[in-house]
PDB file of C-alpha atoms and ligand atoms in Angstrom:
ATOM      1  CA  MET A 177     153.946 -24.963 -62.990  1.00 49.00           C
ATOM      2  CA  ASN A 178     153.900 -28.805 -62.178  1.00 54.00           C
ATOM      3  CA  GLU A 179     156.489 -28.626 -59.537  1.00 68.00           C
ATOM      4  CA  GLU A 180     155.412 -29.502 -55.953  1.00 80.00           C
ATOM      5  CA  LYS A 181     154.912 -26.576 -53.869  1.00 84.00           C
ATOM      6  CA  PRO A 182     157.573 -26.472 -50.899  1.00 90.00           C
ATOM      7  CA  LYS A 183     156.676 -25.404 -47.328  1.00 93.00           C
ATOM      8  CA  LEU A 184     157.462 -21.773 -47.245  1.00 95.00           C
ATOM      9  CA  ILE A 185     157.192 -21.341 -43.247  1.00 96.00           C
ATOM     10  CA  VAL A 186     158.994 -23.671 -41.167  1.00 94.00           C
ATOM     11  CA  ASP A 187     158.968 -23.336 -37.318  1.00 92.00           C
ATOM     12  CA  GLY A 188     157.696 -19.867 -37.729  1.00 92.00           C
ATOM     13  CA  LYS A 189     160.480 -18.649 -40.013  1.00 94.00           C
ATOM     14  CA  ARG A 190     160.759 -18.180 -43.584  1.00 97.00           C
ATOM     15  CA  LEU A 191     162.904 -20.225 -45.842  1.00 96.00           C
ATOM     16  CA  ASP A 192     165.817 -17.697 -45.705  1.00 96.00           C
ATOM     17  CA  GLY A 193     165.523 -17.389 -41.979  1.00 96.00           C
ATOM     18  CA  ARG A 194     163.695 -14.010 -41.937  1.00 97.00           C
ATOM     19  CA  SER A 195     160.845 -13.171 -39.726  1.00 97.00           C
ATOM     20  CA  PHE A 196     157.499 -12.193 -41.371  1.00 98.00           C
ATOM     21  CA  ASP A 197     158.040  -8.483 -41.202  1.00 98.00           C
ATOM     22  CA  GLU A 198     161.664  -8.532 -42.152  1.00 98.00           C
ATOM     23  CA  LEU A 199     163.167  -7.099 -45.234  1.00 98.00           C
ATOM     24  CA  ARG A 200     166.021  -8.753 -47.200  1.00 98.00           C
ATOM     25  CA  PRO A 201     169.418  -7.077 -46.737  1.00 98.00           C
ATOM     26  CA  ILE A 202     169.711  -3.858 -48.787  1.00 98.00           C
ATOM     27  CA  LYS A 203     172.568  -2.223 -50.249  1.00 98.00           C
ATOM     28  CA  ILE A 204     172.325   1.155 -52.204  1.00 98.00           C
ATOM     29  CA  GLU A 205     174.900   3.314 -53.696  1.00 98.00           C
ATOM     30  CA  ALA A 206     174.229   6.595 -55.608  1.00 98.00           C
ATOM     31  CA  GLY A 207     176.314   8.013 -58.531  1.00 97.00           C
ATOM     32  CA  ILE A 208     178.035   4.986 -59.708  1.00 97.00           C
ATOM     33  CA  LEU A 209     177.971   5.702 -63.498  1.00 98.00           C
ATOM     34  CA  LYS A 210     180.221   8.579 -64.874  1.00 96.00           C
ATOM     35  CA  ARG A 211     178.313   9.207 -68.145  1.00 97.00           C
ATOM     36  CA  ALA A 212     174.863   9.350 -66.760  1.00 98.00           C
ATOM     37  CA  ASP A 213     173.383  12.483 -65.083  1.00 98.00           C
ATOM     38  CA  GLY A 214     172.327  10.370 -62.017  1.00 98.00           C
ATOM     39  CA  SER A 215     172.814   6.722 -61.142  1.00 98.00           C
ATOM     40  CA  CYS A 216     172.236   4.152 -58.522  1.00 98.00           C
ATOM     41  CA  TYR A 217     173.048   0.565 -57.779  1.00 98.00           C
ATOM     42  CA  ILE A 218     170.793  -1.392 -55.455  1.00 99.00           C
ATOM     43  CA  GLU A 219     170.871  -4.994 -54.116  1.00 98.00           C
ATOM     44  CA  MET A 220     167.797  -6.159 -52.285  1.00 98.00           C
ATOM     45  CA  GLY A 221     168.245  -9.675 -51.407  1.00 98.00           C
ATOM     46  CA  LYS A 222     169.735 -11.454 -54.479  1.00 98.00           C
ATOM     47  CA  ASN A 223     168.273  -8.775 -56.874  1.00 98.00           C
ATOM     48  CA  LYS A 224     171.111  -6.613 -58.496  1.00 98.00           C
ATOM     49  CA  ILE A 225     170.026  -3.516 -60.287  1.00 99.00           C
ATOM     50  CA  VAL A 226     171.475  -0.477 -62.018  1.00 99.00           C
ATOM     51  CA  ALA A 227     169.466   2.601 -62.626  1.00 99.00           C
ATOM     52  CA  ALA A 228     170.600   5.599 -64.846  1.00 98.00           C
ATOM     53  CA  VAL A 229     168.892   8.902 -65.329  1.00 98.00           C
ATOM     54  CA  TYR A 230     169.547  11.321 -68.162  1.00 98.00           C
ATOM     55  CA  GLY A 231     168.148  14.917 -68.335  1.00 92.00           C
ATOM     56  CA  PRO A 232     166.285  17.180 -68.029  1.00 95.00           C
ATOM     57  CA  ARG A 233     167.385  17.226 -71.765  1.00 95.00           C
ATOM     58  CA  GLU A 234     165.974  17.951 -75.102  1.00 93.00           C
ATOM     59  CA  VAL A 235     163.208  15.574 -76.276  1.00 93.00           C
ATOM     60  CA  HIS A 236     163.744  13.600 -79.619  1.00 88.00           C
ATOM     61  CA  PRO A 237     161.800  13.159 -81.565  1.00 90.00           C
ATOM     62  CA  LYS A 238     160.529  16.668 -81.178  1.00 92.00           C
ATOM     63  CA  HIS A 239     156.833  15.981 -81.697  1.00 94.00           C
ATOM     64  CA  LEU A 240     156.847  14.128 -78.240  1.00 94.00           C
ATOM     65  CA  GLN A 241     157.761  17.466 -76.471  1.00 96.00           C
ATOM     66  CA  ASP A 242     155.207  18.953 -73.988  1.00 96.00           C
ATOM     67  CA  PRO A 243     155.288  22.821 -74.027  1.00 95.00           C
ATOM     68  CA  SER A 244     153.878  22.734 -70.411  1.00 96.00           C
ATOM     69  CA  LYS A 245     156.114  20.071 -68.666  1.00 97.00           C
ATOM     70  CA  ALA A 246     158.750  17.548 -68.867  1.00 97.00           C
ATOM     71  CA  VAL A 247     158.064  14.161 -70.415  1.00 97.00           C
ATOM     72  CA  ILE A 248     159.221  11.135 -68.429  1.00 98.00           C
ATOM     73  CA  ARG A 249     160.201   8.056 -70.054  1.00 97.00           C
ATOM     74  CA  TYR A 250     161.027   4.803 -67.975  1.00 98.00           C
ATOM     75  CA  ARG A 251     162.572   1.646 -69.317  1.00 98.00           C
ATOM     76  CA  TYR A 252     162.653  -1.531 -67.384  1.00 98.00           C
ATOM     77  CA  ASN A 253     164.987  -4.247 -68.665  1.00 98.00           C
ATOM     78  CA  MET A 254     166.093  -7.755 -67.676  1.00 98.00           C
ATOM     79  CA  ALA A 255     169.439  -8.891 -68.790  1.00 98.00           C
ATOM     80  CA  PRO A 256     169.147 -12.244 -70.441  1.00 97.00           C
ATOM     81  CA  PHE A 257     171.560 -13.683 -67.644  1.00 97.00           C
ATOM     82  CA  SER A 258     169.558 -12.239 -64.824  1.00 98.00           C
ATOM     83  CA  VAL A 259     167.160 -15.272 -64.446  1.00 97.00           C
ATOM     84  CA  GLU A 260     167.348 -18.878 -64.162  1.00 95.00           C
ATOM     85  CA  GLU A 261     166.094 -19.668 -67.587  1.00 95.00           C
ATOM     86  CA  ARG A 262     167.758 -17.373 -69.934  1.00 95.00           C
ATOM     87  CA  LYS A 263     165.599 -14.404 -71.034  1.00 94.00           C
ATOM     88  CA  ARG A 264     165.180 -13.248 -74.574  1.00 95.00           C
ATOM     89  CA  PRO A 265     166.894  -9.936 -74.940  1.00 95.00           C
ATOM     90  CA  GLY A 266     164.645  -6.842 -75.789  1.00 94.00           C
ATOM     91  CA  PRO A 267     161.255  -5.777 -74.517  1.00 95.00           C
ATOM     92  CA  ASP A 268     158.258  -8.198 -73.900  1.00 97.00           C
ATOM     93  CA  ARG A 269     154.829  -7.692 -72.545  1.00 97.00           C
ATOM     94  CA  ARG A 270     155.919  -7.948 -68.955  1.00 97.00           C
ATOM     95  CA  SER A 271     158.756  -5.451 -69.311  1.00 98.00           C
ATOM     96  CA  ILE A 272     156.457  -2.888 -71.167  1.00 98.00           C
ATOM     97  CA  GLU A 273     153.786  -3.163 -68.620  1.00 98.00           C
ATOM     98  CA  ILE A 274     156.335  -2.726 -65.612  1.00 98.00           C
ATOM     99  CA  SER A 275     157.870   0.226 -67.534  1.00 98.00           C
ATOM    100  CA  LYS A 276     154.476   1.936 -67.789  1.00 98.00           C
ATOM    101  CA  VAL A 277     153.182   1.354 -64.137  1.00 98.00           C
ATOM    102  CA  SER A 278     156.642   2.428 -62.798  1.00 98.00           C
ATOM    103  CA  LYS A 279     156.698   5.604 -64.848  1.00 98.00           C
ATOM    104  CA  GLU A 280     153.238   6.296 -63.415  1.00 98.00           C
ATOM    105  CA  ALA A 281     154.550   5.446 -59.972  1.00 98.00           C
ATOM    106  CA  LEU A 282     157.382   8.052 -60.298  1.00 98.00           C
ATOM    107  CA  GLU A 283     155.475  10.928 -62.047  1.00 97.00           C
ATOM    108  CA  PRO A 284     153.735  12.392 -59.085  1.00 96.00           C
ATOM    109  CA  VAL A 285     157.058  13.075 -57.402  1.00 97.00           C
ATOM    110  CA  ILE A 286     158.932  14.774 -60.174  1.00 98.00           C
ATOM    111  CA  MET A 287     158.316  18.592 -60.595  1.00 98.00           C
ATOM    112  CA  LYS A 288     157.694  18.185 -64.316  1.00 97.00           C
ATOM    113  CA  GLU A 289     156.100  21.592 -64.747  1.00 97.00           C
ATOM    114  CA  LEU A 290     159.685  23.132 -63.924  1.00 97.00           C
ATOM    115  CA  PHE A 291     161.064  21.583 -67.304  1.00 96.00           C
ATOM    116  CA  PRO A 292     158.823  22.379 -70.164  1.00 95.00           C
ATOM    117  CA  ARG A 293     159.760  20.821 -73.542  1.00 95.00           C
ATOM    118  CA  SER A 294     162.430  18.589 -71.974  1.00 97.00           C
ATOM    119  CA  GLY A 295     162.509  14.939 -71.239  1.00 97.00           C
ATOM    120  CA  ILE A 296     163.954  12.883 -68.342  1.00 98.00           C
ATOM    121  CA  ASP A 297     164.800   9.323 -69.266  1.00 98.00           C
ATOM    122  CA  ILE A 298     165.172   6.690 -66.689  1.00 98.00           C
ATOM    123  CA  PHE A 299     166.696   3.298 -67.511  1.00 98.00           C
ATOM    124  CA  VAL A 300     166.755   0.392 -65.033  1.00 98.00           C
ATOM    125  CA  GLU A 301     168.677  -2.740 -65.777  1.00 98.00           C
ATOM    126  CA  VAL A 302     168.020  -5.860 -63.888  1.00 98.00           C
ATOM    127  CA  LEU A 303     171.450  -7.810 -63.743  1.00 98.00           C
ATOM    128  CA  GLN A 304     170.229 -10.440 -61.320  1.00 98.00           C
ATOM    129  CA  ALA A 305     166.574 -11.133 -60.415  1.00 98.00           C
ATOM    130  CA  ASP A 306     165.033 -12.813 -57.229  1.00 98.00           C
ATOM    131  CA  ALA A 307     161.560 -11.374 -57.204  1.00 98.00           C
ATOM    132  CA  GLY A 308     160.557  -7.822 -56.347  1.00 98.00           C
ATOM    133  CA  THR A 309     162.471  -6.361 -59.139  1.00 98.00           C
ATOM    134  CA  ARG A 310     159.835  -3.783 -60.079  1.00 98.00           C
ATOM    135  CA  THR A 311     159.945  -2.499 -56.522  1.00 98.00           C
ATOM    136  CA  ALA A 312     163.703  -2.687 -56.228  1.00 99.00           C
ATOM    137  CA  CYS A 313     163.978  -0.785 -59.578  1.00 99.00           C
ATOM    138  CA  LEU A 314     161.808   2.051 -58.260  1.00 99.00           C
ATOM    139  CA  ASN A 315     163.887   2.487 -55.140  1.00 98.00           C
ATOM    140  CA  ALA A 316     167.055   2.677 -57.277  1.00 99.00           C
ATOM    141  CA  ALA A 317     165.333   5.132 -59.921  1.00 98.00           C
ATOM    142  CA  SER A 318     164.197   7.545 -57.079  1.00 98.00           C
ATOM    143  CA  VAL A 319     167.781   7.672 -55.836  1.00 98.00           C
ATOM    144  CA  ALA A 320     169.223   8.064 -59.404  1.00 98.00           C
ATOM    145  CA  LEU A 321     166.769  10.917 -60.019  1.00 98.00           C
ATOM    146  CA  ILE A 322     167.835  12.868 -56.795  1.00 98.00           C
ATOM    147  CA  ASP A 323     171.446  12.103 -57.872  1.00 98.00           C
ATOM    148  CA  ALA A 324     170.640  13.712 -61.268  1.00 97.00           C
ATOM    149  CA  GLY A 325     169.470  16.896 -59.358  1.00 97.00           C
ATOM    150  CA  VAL A 326     165.891  16.486 -60.720  1.00 97.00           C
ATOM    151  CA  ALA A 327     163.458  18.715 -58.778  1.00 97.00           C
ATOM    152  CA  MET A 328     161.389  16.363 -56.696  1.00 97.00           C
ATOM    153  CA  ARG A 329     158.506  16.736 -54.157  1.00 96.00           C
ATOM    154  CA  GLY A 330     159.766  13.842 -52.134  1.00 97.00           C
ATOM    155  CA  ILE A 331     160.913  10.246 -52.801  1.00 98.00           C
ATOM    156  CA  VAL A 332     159.286   7.041 -54.113  1.00 98.00           C
ATOM    157  CA  THR A 333     159.964   4.021 -52.037  1.00 98.00           C
ATOM    158  CA  ALA A 334     158.522   0.711 -52.929  1.00 99.00           C
ATOM    159  CA  VAL A 335     158.171  -2.851 -51.543  1.00 99.00           C
ATOM    160  CA  ALA A 336     156.027  -5.998 -51.972  1.00 98.00           C
ATOM    161  CA  VAL A 337     154.143  -8.032 -49.452  1.00 98.00           C
ATOM    162  CA  ALA A 338     153.118 -11.686 -50.279  1.00 98.00           C
ATOM    163  CA  LYS A 339     150.807 -14.151 -48.625  1.00 98.00           C
ATOM    164  CA  VAL A 340     152.400 -17.457 -48.132  1.00 97.00           C
ATOM    165  CA  ASP A 341     151.071 -20.519 -46.389  1.00 96.00           C
ATOM    166  CA  GLY A 342     148.214 -18.284 -45.171  1.00 96.00           C
ATOM    167  CA  GLN A 343     150.615 -15.649 -43.623  1.00 97.00           C
ATOM    168  CA  LEU A 344     151.574 -12.094 -44.711  1.00 98.00           C
ATOM    169  CA  VAL A 345     155.222 -11.701 -45.306  1.00 98.00           C
ATOM    170  CA  LEU A 346     157.230  -8.491 -46.241  1.00 98.00           C
ATOM    171  CA  ASP A 347     159.504  -8.405 -49.355  1.00 98.00           C
ATOM    172  CA  PRO A 348     158.921 -11.823 -50.728  1.00 98.00           C
ATOM    173  CA  MET A 349     162.103 -13.685 -52.351  1.00 98.00           C
ATOM    174  CA  LYS A 350     161.667 -15.919 -55.570  1.00 97.00           C
ATOM    175  CA  GLU A 351     160.220 -18.995 -53.738  1.00 96.00           C
ATOM    176  CA  GLU A 352     157.748 -17.037 -51.885  1.00 97.00           C
ATOM    177  CA  ASP A 353     156.750 -15.241 -54.992  1.00 96.00           C
ATOM    178  CA  ASN A 354     156.503 -18.316 -57.101  1.00 95.00           C
ATOM    179  CA  TYR A 355     154.434 -20.525 -54.630  1.00 95.00           C
ATOM    180  CA  GLY A 356     152.784 -17.974 -52.527  1.00 96.00           C
ATOM    181  CA  GLU A 357     148.910 -17.317 -52.656  1.00 97.00           C
ATOM    182  CA  ALA A 358     149.283 -13.566 -53.434  1.00 98.00           C
ATOM    183  CA  ASP A 359     152.029 -10.926 -54.266  1.00 98.00           C
ATOM    184  CA  VAL A 360     151.255  -7.097 -53.881  1.00 98.00           C
ATOM    185  CA  PRO A 361     153.767  -4.662 -54.854  1.00 98.00           C
ATOM    186  CA  PHE A 362     153.382  -1.137 -53.190  1.00 98.00           C
ATOM    187  CA  ALA A 363     155.221   2.105 -54.015  1.00 98.00           C
ATOM    188  CA  PHE A 364     154.758   5.249 -51.764  1.00 98.00           C
ATOM    189  CA  LEU A 365     155.482   8.944 -52.076  1.00 98.00           C
ATOM    190  CA  ILE A 366     157.252   9.928 -49.034  1.00 98.00           C
ATOM    191  CA  ARG A 367     157.491  13.583 -48.156  1.00 97.00           C
ATOM    192  CA  SER A 368     159.261  15.045 -45.161  1.00 95.00           C
ATOM    193  CA  GLY A 369     159.817  11.640 -43.756  1.00 96.00           C
ATOM    194  CA  LYS A 370     156.073  10.774 -43.996  1.00 98.00           C
ATOM    195  CA  ILE A 371     154.271   8.515 -46.302  1.00 98.00           C
ATOM    196  CA  GLU A 372     151.949  10.794 -48.144  1.00 98.00           C
ATOM    197  CA  SER A 373     150.263   8.549 -50.817  1.00 98.00           C
ATOM    198  CA  ILE A 374     150.507   5.346 -52.746  1.00 98.00           C
ATOM    199  CA  THR A 375     151.621   5.478 -56.261  1.00 98.00           C
ATOM    200  CA  LEU A 376     151.601   1.979 -57.325  1.00 98.00           C
ATOM    201  CA  LEU A 377     149.416  -0.956 -56.088  1.00 98.00           C
ATOM    202  CA  GLN A 378     149.296  -4.186 -58.069  1.00 98.00           C
ATOM    203  CA  MET A 379     148.018  -7.675 -56.962  1.00 97.00           C
ATOM    204  CA  ASP A 380     148.541 -11.135 -58.093  1.00 94.00           C
ATOM    205  CA  GLY A 381     146.577 -13.879 -56.556  1.00 97.00           C
ATOM    206  CA  ARG A 382     144.016 -13.815 -53.693  1.00 96.00           C
ATOM    207  CA  MET A 383     143.635 -12.080 -50.407  1.00 97.00           C
ATOM    208  CA  THR A 384     140.796 -11.083 -48.189  1.00 97.00           C
ATOM    209  CA  ALA A 385     139.917  -7.106 -47.995  1.00 97.00           C
ATOM    210  CA  GLU A 386     141.355  -7.341 -44.213  1.00 98.00           C
ATOM    211  CA  GLU A 387     144.554  -8.965 -45.225  1.00 98.00           C
ATOM    212  CA  LEU A 388     145.024  -6.404 -47.842  1.00 98.00           C
ATOM    213  CA  LYS A 389     144.774  -3.529 -45.034  1.00 98.00           C
ATOM    214  CA  LYS A 390     147.330  -5.574 -43.054  1.00 98.00           C
ATOM    215  CA  ALA A 391     149.511  -5.800 -46.244  1.00 98.00           C
ATOM    216  CA  LEU A 392     149.479  -2.142 -46.599  1.00 98.00           C
ATOM    217  CA  GLU A 393     150.528  -1.588 -42.910  1.00 98.00           C
ATOM    218  CA  LEU A 394     153.286  -4.229 -43.414  1.00 98.00           C
ATOM    219  CA  ALA A 395     154.542  -2.482 -46.685  1.00 98.00           C
ATOM    220  CA  LYS A 396     154.621   0.921 -45.029  1.00 98.00           C
ATOM    221  CA  LYS A 397     156.778  -0.273 -42.266  1.00 98.00           C
ATOM    222  CA  GLY A 398     159.161  -1.770 -44.881  1.00 98.00           C
ATOM    223  CA  ALA A 399     158.967   1.300 -46.947  1.00 98.00           C
ATOM    224  CA  MET A 400     160.212   3.489 -43.980  1.00 98.00           C
ATOM    225  CA  GLU A 401     163.233   1.153 -43.532  1.00 98.00           C
ATOM    226  CA  ILE A 402     164.093   1.327 -47.089  1.00 98.00           C
ATOM    227  CA  TYR A 403     163.578   5.004 -47.097  1.00 98.00           C
ATOM    228  CA  ALA A 404     166.416   5.398 -44.516  1.00 98.00           C
ATOM    229  CA  VAL A 405     168.715   3.443 -46.525  1.00 98.00           C
ATOM    230  CA  GLN A 406     167.877   5.536 -49.868  1.00 98.00           C
ATOM    231  CA  ARG A 407     168.500   8.779 -47.697  1.00 98.00           C
ATOM    232  CA  ASP A 408     171.850   7.363 -46.493  1.00 98.00           C
ATOM    233  CA  ALA A 409     172.937   6.661 -49.936  1.00 98.00           C
ATOM    234  CA  ILE A 410     172.270  10.199 -51.001  1.00 97.00           C
ATOM    235  CA  MET A 411     173.796  11.794 -48.028  1.00 96.00           C
ATOM    236  CA  ARG A 412     177.085   9.584 -48.493  1.00 96.00           C
ATOM    237  CA  LYS A 413     177.246  10.731 -52.221  1.00 93.00           C
ATOM    238  CA  TYR A 414     176.770  14.446 -51.338  1.00 88.00           C
ATOM    239  CA  ARG A 415     179.458  14.127 -48.404  1.00 88.00           C
ATOM    240  CA  SER A 416     181.888  12.469 -50.814  1.00 84.00           C
ATOM    241  CA  GLU A 417     181.503  15.365 -53.333  1.00 82.00           C
ATOM    242  CA  GLU A 418     181.908  17.849 -50.723  1.00 80.00           C
ATOM    243  CA  GLU A 419     185.373  16.034 -49.889  1.00 79.00           C
ATOM    244  CA  VAL A 420     186.418  16.318 -53.433  1.00 72.00           C
ATOM    245  CA  GLU A 421     185.713  20.121 -53.748  1.00 69.00           C
TER     246      GLU A 421
HETATM  247  N1  UDP B 663     161.226 -14.046 -63.593  1.00 67.20           N
HETATM  248  C1  UDP B 663     161.884 -14.921 -64.363  1.00 67.20           C
HETATM  249  N2  UDP B 663     161.868 -14.809 -65.928  1.00 67.20           N
HETATM  250  C2  UDP B 663     161.078 -13.898 -66.381  1.00 67.20           C
HETATM  251  C3  UDP B 663     160.371 -12.960 -65.548  1.00 67.20           C
HETATM  252  C4  UDP B 663     160.608 -13.051 -64.230  1.00 67.20           C
HETATM  253  O1  UDP B 663     162.503 -15.849 -64.009  1.00 67.20           O
HETATM  254  O2  UDP B 663     161.067 -13.663 -67.696  1.00 67.20           O
HETATM  255  C5  UDP B 663     161.511 -14.142 -62.090  1.00 67.20           C
HETATM  256  C6  UDP B 663     162.316 -13.033 -61.629  1.00 67.20           C
HETATM  257  O3  UDP B 663     163.066 -13.616 -60.653  1.00 67.20           O
HETATM  258  C7  UDP B 663     161.571 -12.067 -61.058  1.00 67.20           C
HETATM  259  C8  UDP B 663     160.417 -12.911 -60.434  1.00 67.20           C
HETATM  260  O4  UDP B 663     160.223 -14.051 -61.610  1.00 67.20           O
HETATM  261  O5  UDP B 663     161.888 -11.167 -60.117  1.00 67.20           O
HETATM  262  C9  UDP B 663     159.015 -12.393 -60.129  1.00 67.20           C
HETATM  263  O6  UDP B 663     158.442 -11.623 -61.456  1.00 67.20           O
HETATM  264  P1  UDP B 663     157.273 -10.611 -61.262  1.00 67.20           P
HETATM  265  O7  UDP B 663     156.665 -10.632 -62.701  1.00 67.20           O
HETATM  266  O8  UDP B 663     156.376 -11.039 -60.099  1.00 67.20           O
HETATM  267  O9  UDP B 663     158.013  -9.157 -61.074  1.00 67.20           O
HETATM  268  P2  UDP B 663     159.002  -8.711 -59.838  1.00 67.20           P
HETATM  269  O10 UDP B 663     158.423  -9.498 -58.639  1.00 67.20           O
HETATM  270  O11 UDP B 663     160.221  -9.057 -60.166  1.00 67.20           O
HETATM  271  O12 UDP B 663     158.502  -7.229 -59.823  1.00 67.20           O
END
């Protein structure tokens, strides 16, 4: 990129006015699609994403079935209009890679052994992107899985940390992602309200080992805040179902 790098931290604040350890505003709504078994809409800053879950259901083609557990499939897709420069429709290397690592980030939380021969399909559609889409998609997919009633060991919550102008910042937006020195998306398995393990960790750029340790702590703090919003969305959905009954 030939553009000149803008100053990303001015007077101790980020370009959008956030402090270093502050998340973008988050909105999560569960059960927004009628035809999916489970679904979720999420906004994290300017990201707008829909997740839909189908299953557990029969796997087609049949040779993909596993007699001992469910097969999980995850498709990350960006709408052509979701980014500044129109994206060519259909899968590309980036979306195939994101789909693979996201599937692996969710697999440990799903009780696959309870659903032999069946499949669970997770679709995430990015309608508007502003950095951190893979992590926002995972947050939505987790809520959609719970909404579908899939048996889970906990929940997956994801957030990135970036290094910009030498400073670690939580949940980077587009400018910070573009011009920062490093970007580290994390996903955590949260069980009984506690972070139990890391299920995704990637890094672009350069950080010292000490900074990476600090980034992990910052990401954990952000993840616990996102987890509260995920929980709230699930509770709201169940409460509204109870009211209808
Ligand atoms: N992006 C884009 N066009 C593309 C892919 C990405 O404009 O084809 C933007 C989009 O805003 C995305 C950001 O670049 O959120 C960062 O992309 P990255 O690959 O780091 O993944 P993400 O941070 O979204 O998980």
